[in-house]
Tab-separated table of C-alpha atoms in Angstrom:
chain	number	residue	atom	x	y	z
A	1	UNK	CA	117.927	138.870	32.572
A	2	UNK	CA	117.567	141.905	34.710
A	3	UNK	CA	115.715	140.543	37.703
A	4	UNK	CA	116.318	138.057	40.441
A	5	UNK	CA	114.079	135.197	41.396
A	6	UNK	CA	112.000	136.521	44.323
A	7	UNK	CA	111.648	133.056	45.853
A	8	UNK	CA	115.301	132.079	45.718
A	9	UNK	CA	118.369	133.509	47.365
A	10	UNK	CA	120.949	134.271	44.681
A	11	UNK	CA	123.869	131.904	44.888
A	12	UNK	CA	127.445	132.139	43.712
A	13	UNK	CA	128.830	129.375	41.524
A	14	UNK	CA	131.167	126.895	43.198
A	15	UNK	CA	133.692	127.112	40.395
A	16	UNK	CA	136.029	129.908	39.246
A	17	UNK	CA	135.002	132.120	36.377
A	18	UNK	CA	136.541	135.026	34.559
A	19	UNK	CA	135.585	138.355	36.068
A	20	UNK	CA	134.325	140.836	33.546
A	21	UNK	CA	131.350	142.950	32.529
A	22	UNK	CA	128.965	140.025	32.012
A	23	UNK	CA	130.162	137.933	34.949
A	24	UNK	CA	129.688	140.885	37.238
A	25	UNK	CA	126.020	141.349	36.345
A	26	UNK	CA	124.819	137.844	35.510
A	27	UNK	CA	123.032	135.825	38.167
A	28	UNK	CA	123.775	132.217	37.258
A	29	UNK	CA	120.770	130.995	39.199
A	30	UNK	CA	118.491	133.319	37.260
A	31	UNK	CA	119.946	131.909	34.034
A	32	UNK	CA	118.931	128.403	35.097
A	33	UNK	CA	115.467	129.540	36.133
A	34	UNK	CA	114.992	131.093	32.710
A	35	UNK	CA	115.406	127.690	31.070
A	36	UNK	CA	112.073	125.912	30.366
A	37	UNK	CA	113.686	122.510	30.798
A	38	UNK	CA	115.135	120.633	33.781
A	39	UNK	CA	118.711	121.768	34.386
A	40	UNK	CA	121.287	121.287	37.123
A	41	UNK	CA	124.911	122.378	37.596
A	42	UNK	CA	127.410	119.985	39.179
A	43	UNK	CA	130.860	120.920	40.453
A	44	UNK	CA	134.189	119.135	39.945
A	45	UNK	CA	133.274	116.485	42.494
A	46	UNK	CA	129.986	115.901	40.622
A	47	UNK	CA	127.988	117.268	43.544
A	48	UNK	CA	124.862	119.307	42.884
A	49	UNK	CA	125.578	123.024	43.078
A	50	UNK	CA	122.254	124.417	41.894
A	51	UNK	CA	119.108	123.282	40.106
A	52	UNK	CA	116.109	125.017	38.594
A	53	UNK	CA	112.414	124.586	39.260
A	54	UNK	CA	111.912	122.561	36.094
A	55	UNK	CA	114.302	119.996	37.564
A	56	UNK	CA	112.231	119.911	40.748
A	57	UNK	CA	109.051	119.458	38.696
A	58	UNK	CA	110.589	116.534	36.811
A	59	UNK	CA	112.267	114.729	39.712
A	60	UNK	CA	110.327	115.907	42.761
A	61	UNK	CA	113.541	117.014	44.499
A	62	UNK	CA	113.705	120.614	45.694
A	63	UNK	CA	117.018	122.399	45.192
A	64	UNK	CA	117.628	122.989	48.891
A	65	UNK	CA	117.222	119.271	49.521
A	66	UNK	CA	119.819	118.077	47.015
A	67	UNK	CA	122.522	120.765	47.051
A	68	UNK	CA	125.821	119.164	48.055
A	69	UNK	CA	124.706	115.611	47.276
A	70	UNK	CA	126.430	113.533	44.615
A	71	UNK	CA	124.504	114.076	41.415
A	72	UNK	CA	124.449	110.378	40.597
A	73	UNK	CA	122.392	109.615	43.698
A	74	UNK	CA	120.019	112.468	42.972
A	75	UNK	CA	119.425	111.260	39.427
A	76	UNK	CA	119.065	107.647	40.665
A	77	UNK	CA	119.168	106.543	37.083
A	78	UNK	CA	119.934	103.611	34.833
A	79	UNK	CA	123.131	105.380	33.777
A	80	UNK	CA	126.158	103.784	35.414
A	81	UNK	CA	127.883	105.815	38.091
A	82	UNK	CA	131.306	105.898	36.477
A	83	UNK	CA	130.282	106.148	32.828
A	84	UNK	CA	127.300	108.484	32.785
A	85	UNK	CA	127.426	111.485	30.442
A	86	UNK	CA	128.014	114.024	33.236
A	87	UNK	CA	131.181	112.236	34.359
A	88	UNK	CA	132.320	111.849	30.755
A	89	UNK	CA	131.778	115.551	30.046
A	90	UNK	CA	133.866	116.483	33.079
A	91	UNK	CA	136.580	113.960	32.242
A	92	UNK	CA	136.819	114.511	28.473
A	93	UNK	CA	135.765	118.159	28.298
A	94	UNK	CA	133.268	117.517	25.507
A	95	UNK	CA	129.484	117.548	25.311
A	96	UNK	CA	127.769	114.184	25.717
A	97	UNK	CA	124.246	112.881	25.595
A	98	UNK	CA	122.522	109.589	26.303
A	99	UNK	CA	119.068	108.187	26.940
A	100	UNK	CA	118.000	106.277	30.010
A	101	UNK	CA	115.682	106.337	33.004
A	102	UNK	CA	115.577	108.301	36.219
A	103	UNK	CA	113.516	107.404	39.276
A	104	UNK	CA	111.690	110.366	40.731
A	105	UNK	CA	110.756	111.056	44.336
A	106	UNK	CA	107.529	109.060	43.908
A	107	UNK	CA	109.517	105.984	42.821
A	108	UNK	CA	108.268	106.326	39.251
A	109	UNK	CA	110.515	105.539	36.322
A	110	UNK	CA	110.795	108.467	33.893
A	111	UNK	CA	112.538	108.091	30.508
A	112	UNK	CA	114.869	111.003	29.789
A	113	UNK	CA	117.481	112.233	27.373
A	114	UNK	CA	120.446	113.596	29.310
A	115	UNK	CA	122.626	116.306	27.780
A	116	UNK	CA	125.878	117.122	29.590
A	117	UNK	CA	127.926	120.208	28.688
A	118	UNK	CA	131.324	121.053	30.222
A	119	UNK	CA	131.682	124.528	31.720
A	120	UNK	CA	135.270	125.792	31.372
A	121	UNK	CA	137.014	128.643	33.146
A	122	UNK	CA	139.012	131.369	31.412
A	123	UNK	CA	141.954	128.995	30.948
A	124	UNK	CA	139.842	126.377	29.215
A	125	UNK	CA	139.836	123.954	32.159
A	126	UNK	CA	136.525	122.171	32.733
A	127	UNK	CA	135.445	123.120	36.233
A	128	UNK	CA	131.752	122.175	36.232
A	129	UNK	CA	129.066	120.511	34.145
A	130	UNK	CA	125.628	121.666	33.064
A	131	UNK	CA	123.218	118.711	32.885
A	132	UNK	CA	119.934	119.145	31.020
A	133	UNK	CA	117.149	116.552	31.130
A	134	UNK	CA	114.520	116.103	28.420
A	135	UNK	CA	111.389	114.313	29.619
A	136	UNK	CA	110.727	111.610	27.009
A	137	UNK	CA	107.608	110.289	28.726
A	138	UNK	CA	105.602	112.949	26.882
A	139	UNK	CA	106.900	111.772	23.507
A	140	UNK	CA	104.034	109.712	22.115
A	141	UNK	CA	106.333	108.189	19.505
A	142	UNK	CA	108.199	106.277	22.227
A	143	UNK	CA	106.949	102.960	23.628
A	144	UNK	CA	105.197	103.118	26.984
A	145	UNK	CA	107.545	102.814	29.957
A	146	UNK	CA	107.030	100.720	33.032
A	147	UNK	CA	106.089	102.696	36.120
A	148	UNK	CA	106.465	101.260	39.595
A	149	UNK	CA	104.656	103.204	42.306
A	150	UNK	CA	106.309	102.514	45.624
A	151	UNK	CA	105.554	105.794	47.358
A	152	UNK	CA	105.888	105.519	51.112
A	153	UNK	CA	107.318	102.020	51.034
A	154	UNK	CA	110.976	103.090	51.302
A	155	UNK	CA	112.027	100.277	48.964
A	156	UNK	CA	114.973	101.975	47.333
A	157	UNK	CA	117.498	100.544	44.932
A	158	UNK	CA	118.681	100.540	41.356
A	159	UNK	CA	120.981	97.506	41.427
A	160	UNK	CA	119.955	94.870	38.841
A	161	UNK	CA	118.865	92.404	41.522
A	162	UNK	CA	116.595	94.929	43.255
A	163	UNK	CA	115.172	96.330	40.020
A	164	UNK	CA	114.191	92.791	39.053
A	165	UNK	CA	112.322	92.392	42.347
A	166	UNK	CA	110.638	95.803	42.190
A	167	UNK	CA	109.511	95.331	38.613
A	168	UNK	CA	107.861	92.007	39.473
A	169	UNK	CA	105.865	93.255	42.473
A	170	UNK	CA	102.929	94.906	40.630
A	171	UNK	CA	102.440	91.714	38.617
A	172	UNK	CA	102.729	89.339	41.582
A	173	UNK	CA	100.386	91.496	43.635
A	174	UNK	CA	97.494	90.837	41.259
A	175	UNK	CA	97.397	87.108	42.032
A	176	UNK	CA	96.118	85.355	45.140
A	177	UNK	CA	98.938	82.806	45.186
A	178	UNK	CA	100.942	82.321	48.356
A	179	UNK	CA	104.268	84.167	48.460
A	180	UNK	CA	107.472	83.186	50.246
A	181	UNK	CA	109.945	86.037	50.767
A	182	UNK	CA	113.458	84.926	51.675
A	183	UNK	CA	116.559	86.882	52.579
A	184	UNK	CA	118.950	87.638	55.379
A	185	UNK	CA	117.842	89.552	58.446
A	186	UNK	CA	117.341	93.228	57.661
A	187	UNK	CA	116.998	92.937	53.871
A	188	UNK	CA	113.466	94.368	53.813
A	189	UNK	CA	111.175	91.334	53.763
A	190	UNK	CA	108.497	93.150	55.787
A	191	UNK	CA	108.474	96.049	53.308
A	192	UNK	CA	108.080	93.694	50.358
A	193	UNK	CA	105.076	91.998	52.014
A	194	UNK	CA	103.466	95.358	52.786
A	195	UNK	CA	103.951	96.580	49.197
A	196	UNK	CA	102.416	93.402	47.746
A	197	UNK	CA	99.319	93.987	49.894
A	198	UNK	CA	99.200	97.677	48.983
A	199	UNK	CA	99.371	96.943	45.243
A	200	UNK	CA	96.882	94.067	45.364
A	201	UNK	CA	93.119	94.071	44.905
A	202	UNK	CA	92.899	93.207	48.617
A	203	UNK	CA	94.330	96.543	49.745
A	204	UNK	CA	90.944	97.636	51.095
A	205	UNK	CA	91.011	94.636	53.461
A	206	UNK	CA	93.069	94.094	56.587
A	207	UNK	CA	96.821	93.554	56.567
A	208	UNK	CA	97.672	91.373	59.568
A	209	UNK	CA	101.237	90.525	60.566
A	210	UNK	CA	102.279	87.702	62.897
A	211	UNK	CA	105.864	86.985	63.977
A	212	UNK	CA	106.010	83.203	64.397
A	213	UNK	CA	109.248	83.469	66.348
A	214	UNK	CA	107.950	85.969	68.901
A	215	UNK	CA	104.995	84.012	70.330
A	216	UNK	CA	105.268	81.066	72.761
A	217	UNK	CA	104.377	77.740	71.165
A	218	UNK	CA	101.412	77.179	73.517
A	219	UNK	CA	99.828	80.481	72.407
A	220	UNK	CA	100.606	80.281	68.705
A	221	UNK	CA	97.662	78.051	67.738
A	222	UNK	CA	95.165	80.293	69.528
A	223	UNK	CA	96.678	83.403	67.928
A	224	UNK	CA	96.519	81.998	64.417
A	225	UNK	CA	93.250	80.074	64.466
A	226	UNK	CA	91.365	81.530	67.430
A	227	UNK	CA	89.603	79.737	70.304
A	228	UNK	CA	86.169	79.260	71.810
A	229	UNK	CA	85.165	80.108	75.331
A	230	UNK	CA	86.255	77.376	77.756
A	231	UNK	CA	88.792	75.864	75.335
A	232	UNK	CA	91.447	76.130	78.056
A	233	UNK	CA	91.978	77.702	81.435
A	234	UNK	CA	91.536	81.453	81.159
A	235	UNK	CA	89.566	81.326	77.883
A	236	UNK	CA	86.567	83.222	79.255
A	237	UNK	CA	85.294	84.350	75.854
A	238	UNK	CA	85.529	83.576	72.148
A	239	UNK	CA	88.543	85.020	70.402
A	240	UNK	CA	88.968	85.250	66.616
A	241	UNK	CA	92.326	84.169	65.244
A	242	UNK	CA	94.543	86.133	62.893
A	243	UNK	CA	93.151	84.251	59.901
A	244	UNK	CA	89.681	85.535	60.751
A	245	UNK	CA	90.943	89.059	61.384
A	246	UNK	CA	92.633	89.067	57.958
A	247	UNK	CA	89.539	87.784	56.142
A	248	UNK	CA	89.288	89.557	52.789
A	249	UNK	CA	92.836	90.863	53.148
A	250	UNK	CA	96.392	89.628	53.621
A	251	UNK	CA	97.966	87.588	56.428
A	252	UNK	CA	101.724	87.970	56.699
A	253	UNK	CA	103.580	85.325	58.717
A	254	UNK	CA	107.166	86.381	59.259
A	255	UNK	CA	109.818	83.944	60.527
A	256	UNK	CA	107.750	81.037	59.221
A	257	UNK	CA	110.765	78.784	59.788
A	258	UNK	CA	110.091	79.047	63.549
A	259	UNK	CA	106.585	77.583	63.267
A	260	UNK	CA	106.358	74.329	65.291
A	261	UNK	CA	105.852	71.103	63.321
A	262	UNK	CA	102.427	70.466	64.867
A	263	UNK	CA	101.166	73.836	63.653
A	264	UNK	CA	102.743	73.319	60.254
A	265	UNK	CA	100.282	70.450	59.747
A	266	UNK	CA	97.332	72.625	60.721
A	267	UNK	CA	98.517	75.503	58.514
A	268	UNK	CA	98.772	73.131	55.560
A	269	UNK	CA	95.189	72.016	56.203
A	270	UNK	CA	93.979	75.614	56.275
A	271	UNK	CA	95.695	76.344	52.954
A	272	UNK	CA	94.123	73.273	51.367
A	273	UNK	CA	90.593	73.656	52.765
A	274	UNK	CA	90.381	77.435	53.138
A	275	UNK	CA	88.860	76.870	56.584
A	276	UNK	CA	90.137	77.336	60.119
A	277	UNK	CA	89.220	75.286	63.163
A	278	UNK	CA	89.322	77.349	66.384
A	279	UNK	CA	90.495	75.643	69.555
A	280	UNK	CA	87.497	74.138	71.368
A	281	UNK	CA	85.250	74.696	68.361
A	282	UNK	CA	82.888	72.154	66.802
A	283	UNK	CA	82.744	73.551	63.281
A	284	UNK	CA	85.143	75.043	60.821
A	285	UNK	CA	85.015	78.677	59.705
A	286	UNK	CA	85.607	79.666	56.078
A	287	UNK	CA	88.394	82.168	55.485
A	288	UNK	CA	89.395	84.234	52.454
A	289	UNK	CA	93.013	85.228	53.019
A	290	UNK	CA	96.025	85.819	50.816
A	291	UNK	CA	99.028	84.363	52.687
A	292	UNK	CA	102.523	85.851	52.529
A	293	UNK	CA	105.327	84.270	54.539
A	294	UNK	CA	108.960	85.225	55.085
A	295	UNK	CA	112.062	83.754	56.640
A	296	UNK	CA	115.800	84.243	56.912
A	297	UNK	CA	116.279	80.498	57.373
A	298	UNK	CA	117.168	77.924	54.708
A	299	UNK	CA	113.886	76.007	54.525
A	300	UNK	CA	115.284	73.440	52.087
A	301	UNK	CA	117.959	72.556	54.628
A	302	UNK	CA	115.331	72.391	57.367
A	303	UNK	CA	113.184	70.001	55.334
A	304	UNK	CA	116.185	67.708	54.835
A	305	UNK	CA	116.687	67.713	58.607
A	306	UNK	CA	113.021	66.996	59.282
A	307	UNK	CA	112.425	70.404	60.882
A	308	UNK	CA	110.038	71.705	58.243
A	309	UNK	CA	107.380	69.889	56.231
A	310	UNK	CA	108.251	69.600	52.556
A	311	UNK	CA	104.597	69.547	51.485
A	312	UNK	CA	104.016	72.826	53.327
A	313	UNK	CA	107.106	74.350	51.740
A	314	UNK	CA	105.730	73.552	48.297
A	315	UNK	CA	102.439	75.268	49.195
A	316	UNK	CA	104.202	78.358	50.557
A	317	UNK	CA	106.611	78.981	47.690
A	318	UNK	CA	104.162	79.124	44.803
A	319	UNK	CA	105.740	82.540	44.297
A	320	UNK	CA	109.197	83.028	45.756
A	321	UNK	CA	111.024	86.337	46.130
A	322	UNK	CA	114.690	86.208	47.108
A	323	UNK	CA	116.059	89.497	48.454
A	324	UNK	CA	119.797	90.084	47.951
A	325	UNK	CA	121.959	91.086	50.918
A	326	UNK	CA	123.056	94.706	50.962
A	327	UNK	CA	126.712	93.783	50.378
A	328	UNK	CA	125.714	92.474	46.914
A	329	UNK	CA	123.769	95.574	45.890
A	330	UNK	CA	126.699	97.794	44.906
A	331	UNK	CA	125.966	101.503	44.883
A	332	UNK	CA	122.581	100.971	46.555
A	333	UNK	CA	124.527	101.366	49.819
A	334	UNK	CA	125.237	105.050	49.231
A	335	UNK	CA	121.811	105.615	47.701
A	336	UNK	CA	120.169	104.249	50.846
A	337	UNK	CA	122.627	106.131	53.044
A	338	UNK	CA	121.615	109.422	51.378
A	339	UNK	CA	117.945	108.539	51.851
A	340	UNK	CA	118.400	107.830	55.565
A	341	UNK	CA	120.538	110.947	55.937
A	342	UNK	CA	117.693	113.126	54.661
A	343	UNK	CA	115.212	111.397	56.949
A	344	UNK	CA	117.231	111.709	60.141
A	345	UNK	CA	118.654	115.186	59.550
A	346	UNK	CA	115.098	116.464	59.029
A	347	UNK	CA	113.939	114.621	62.128
A	348	UNK	CA	116.762	116.024	64.252
A	349	UNK	CA	116.752	119.472	62.649
A	350	UNK	CA	120.373	119.324	61.467
A	351	UNK	CA	121.876	120.963	58.395
A	352	UNK	CA	124.074	118.144	57.094
A	353	UNK	CA	124.934	118.284	53.398
A	354	UNK	CA	126.232	114.765	52.900
A	355	UNK	CA	129.164	112.445	53.576
A	356	UNK	CA	132.887	113.026	53.305
A	357	UNK	CA	134.726	110.834	50.812
A	358	UNK	CA	136.409	108.836	53.573
A	359	UNK	CA	133.038	108.200	55.236
A	360	UNK	CA	131.593	107.106	51.893
A	361	UNK	CA	134.547	104.773	51.377
A	362	UNK	CA	133.921	103.007	54.693
A	363	UNK	CA	130.168	102.845	54.123
A	364	UNK	CA	130.682	101.334	50.697
A	365	UNK	CA	133.210	98.715	51.832
A	366	UNK	CA	131.549	97.472	55.012
A	367	UNK	CA	129.869	94.062	54.718
A	368	UNK	CA	126.606	94.849	56.614
A	369	UNK	CA	125.667	91.570	58.309
A	370	UNK	CA	122.526	93.374	59.467
A	371	UNK	CA	121.818	94.641	55.938
A	372	UNK	CA	119.556	97.670	55.337
A	373	UNK	CA	118.345	97.797	58.935
A	374	UNK	CA	121.943	98.009	60.155
A	375	UNK	CA	122.764	100.740	57.634
A	376	UNK	CA	119.757	102.739	58.827
A	377	UNK	CA	120.954	102.477	62.425
A	378	UNK	CA	124.468	103.500	61.398
A	379	UNK	CA	123.209	106.637	59.647
A	380	UNK	CA	120.925	107.536	62.555
A	381	UNK	CA	123.906	107.261	64.914
A	382	UNK	CA	126.131	109.331	62.618
A	383	UNK	CA	123.548	112.086	62.180
A	384	UNK	CA	122.961	112.186	65.932
A	385	UNK	CA	126.598	112.868	66.822
A	386	UNK	CA	127.650	114.853	63.748
A	387	UNK	CA	128.292	118.518	64.563
A	388	UNK	CA	129.515	119.635	61.144
A	389	UNK	CA	128.140	120.131	57.664
A	390	UNK	CA	129.173	116.643	56.531
A	391	UNK	CA	129.347	113.265	58.165
A	392	UNK	CA	133.023	112.464	58.648
A	393	UNK	CA	134.698	109.152	59.352
A	394	UNK	CA	134.811	110.016	63.071
A	395	UNK	CA	131.013	110.204	63.138
A	396	UNK	CA	130.662	106.553	62.109
A	397	UNK	CA	130.534	103.735	64.703
A	398	UNK	CA	133.975	102.425	65.611
A	399	UNK	CA	133.162	98.849	64.637
A	400	UNK	CA	132.418	99.982	61.098
A	401	UNK	CA	136.007	101.137	60.707
A	402	UNK	CA	137.609	98.295	62.631
A	403	UNK	CA	135.776	95.509	60.807
A	404	UNK	CA	136.082	96.882	57.295
A	405	UNK	CA	137.371	94.039	55.171
A	406	UNK	CA	140.550	94.607	53.254
A	407	UNK	CA	141.435	92.854	50.035
A	408	UNK	CA	143.986	90.074	50.375
A	409	UNK	CA	146.211	90.295	47.305
A	410	UNK	CA	148.668	87.704	48.568
A	411	UNK	CA	146.661	84.841	47.055
A	412	UNK	CA	148.022	83.369	43.867
A	413	UNK	CA	146.459	84.928	40.771
A	414	UNK	CA	145.798	82.519	37.876
A	415	UNK	CA	148.130	83.239	34.943
A	416	UNK	CA	145.238	83.930	32.591
A	417	UNK	CA	143.995	86.650	34.955
A	418	UNK	CA	147.361	88.150	35.801
A	419	UNK	CA	147.106	90.944	33.255
A	420	UNK	CA	148.411	93.523	35.703
A	421	UNK	CA	150.428	92.893	38.853
A	422	UNK	CA	148.855	94.730	41.745
A	423	UNK	CA	152.230	95.534	43.280
A	424	UNK	CA	153.031	97.457	40.121
A	425	UNK	CA	150.239	99.920	40.683
A	426	UNK	CA	151.225	103.427	41.748
A	427	UNK	CA	150.069	104.455	45.217
A	428	UNK	CA	146.445	105.534	45.481
A	429	UNK	CA	146.078	109.137	46.621
A	430	UNK	CA	144.328	109.434	49.943
A	431	UNK	CA	142.457	112.269	51.513
A	432	UNK	CA	139.294	114.179	50.784
A	433	UNK	CA	138.223	114.043	47.138
A	434	UNK	CA	137.230	117.685	47.397
A	435	UNK	CA	140.960	118.468	47.089
A	436	UNK	CA	141.241	116.399	43.904
A	437	UNK	CA	140.058	117.074	40.373
A	438	UNK	CA	138.061	114.560	38.362
A	439	UNK	CA	141.165	113.150	36.669
A	440	UNK	CA	142.636	112.203	40.066
A	441	UNK	CA	139.331	110.811	41.291
A	442	UNK	CA	138.959	108.660	38.169
A	443	UNK	CA	142.540	107.427	38.533
A	444	UNK	CA	141.808	106.485	42.140
A	445	UNK	CA	138.674	104.544	41.155
A	446	UNK	CA	140.562	102.562	38.529
A	447	UNK	CA	143.410	101.725	40.913
A	448	UNK	CA	140.963	100.645	43.636
A	449	UNK	CA	139.064	98.418	41.191
A	450	UNK	CA	142.278	96.769	39.991
A	451	UNK	CA	143.424	96.091	43.550
A	452	UNK	CA	139.993	94.733	44.519
A	453	UNK	CA	140.082	92.319	41.562
A	454	UNK	CA	143.749	91.406	42.091
A	455	UNK	CA	144.776	92.906	38.769
A	456	UNK	CA	142.111	91.220	36.649
A	457	UNK	CA	141.238	93.843	34.063
A	458	UNK	CA	138.067	92.138	32.869
A	459	UNK	CA	136.677	91.966	36.424
A	460	UNK	CA	137.824	95.516	37.166
A	461	UNK	CA	135.992	96.776	34.073
A	462	UNK	CA	132.848	94.946	35.169
A	463	UNK	CA	133.183	96.376	38.674
A	464	UNK	CA	133.381	99.890	37.242
A	465	UNK	CA	130.582	99.240	34.754
A	466	UNK	CA	132.813	99.902	31.738
A	467	UNK	CA	133.665	97.916	28.649
A	468	UNK	CA	137.152	96.446	28.768
A	469	UNK	CA	138.244	98.725	25.918
A	470	UNK	CA	137.093	101.733	27.937
A	471	UNK	CA	139.116	100.583	30.945
A	472	UNK	CA	142.253	100.005	28.862
A	473	UNK	CA	141.899	103.443	27.249
A	474	UNK	CA	141.501	105.169	30.615
A	475	UNK	CA	144.366	103.157	32.164
A	476	UNK	CA	146.642	104.348	29.379
A	477	UNK	CA	145.409	107.885	29.850
A	478	UNK	CA	146.273	107.790	33.573
A	479	UNK	CA	149.568	105.917	33.196
A	480	UNK	CA	148.335	102.777	34.974
A	481	UNK	CA	149.492	100.237	32.384
């Protein structure tokens, strides 16, 4: 190890080490580069300090892009945030290993074996962790792994509800059945429709989108089904409708709940007969279209009120995809926030490493009525006004801080759940986690989970992703019992 990597600027480790003959001549980055396997070093806050080229080859993430980010969001894995081997190695000071999946930059699932080794200083205190990743996809003795290619779609998430949706898309895309995508405003319905078309056998055909809530009712029929010359005043030539334009491809009707009742009847006829009848026309025109619809409305409620045809609803929801709101997707919030941060800092030419712990806390606890779209706007705003190396709480919109919901622990707790009184908890340390070691951070997470669940240990363990025995052991360790 007598040379330095010509393509990399030597970096100093972010943790203390004993000065001596070896430490004075060793280049830690060169050590990593000499390893023929993916390796990354994380500091006491579990943020990426340095990574080698093998790690970039495996994950697709260049070192300069991920330095300073929380390692968990870089790995984007099936390992749980608070119980993955890297955190355990830092907490317990012992080597750990586990098998799971990571999702690379191309949205492909890669099976790996993760080895985590604590790196102590001269006093024996663990001050960093070396994480090594074995690529198991090349092991022919292992069963084939699912691979979901979502490149360019920006559908990001590893929460169970989103993984279930993403895993189903390649299968659903191969059918010609109608699809109904439901979910609150901003949950990503348009992206799901676009991905279904992209993964389908119709991807060489047109992908036509129509917003049923954006067009006046008197123009909607002409837009969907077309018209002949002279059909109405101003119709000076034939015009093909969106069904004709999407022939051989996919027609996506968003906000289908806003479609007038009269046109619902005609749409049902088109689905049954596979023909459209242009306004003013004397013959029907065959159409070969795969129909995808979406809405944020409760169509079942609308059918009960007579605002939507039940027979049409049955035809539209042959396949139904329900997208969860962002507030129910757990750590996907910070994963998406990191994704948008990279996008906007590159767009604006800013050198922002990540989020402060207080900013992360507010991002994680906000309810997001506007879902992913609102989060994207929040991050764009924060990046625009941030003038430091990290997004601080002052860079976030004021309403995000003012409307953050707090947990009401004044409600009566059922006796069977009252395993720990929340008023008996010691105060949670506040401030930037960069001033805390992992033991203090872990203690804070446990206390926050117990307060959020009003002292219910079983729910707190589930919230943290731990077994109850693990929670009890760690509570005893931190004096929280």
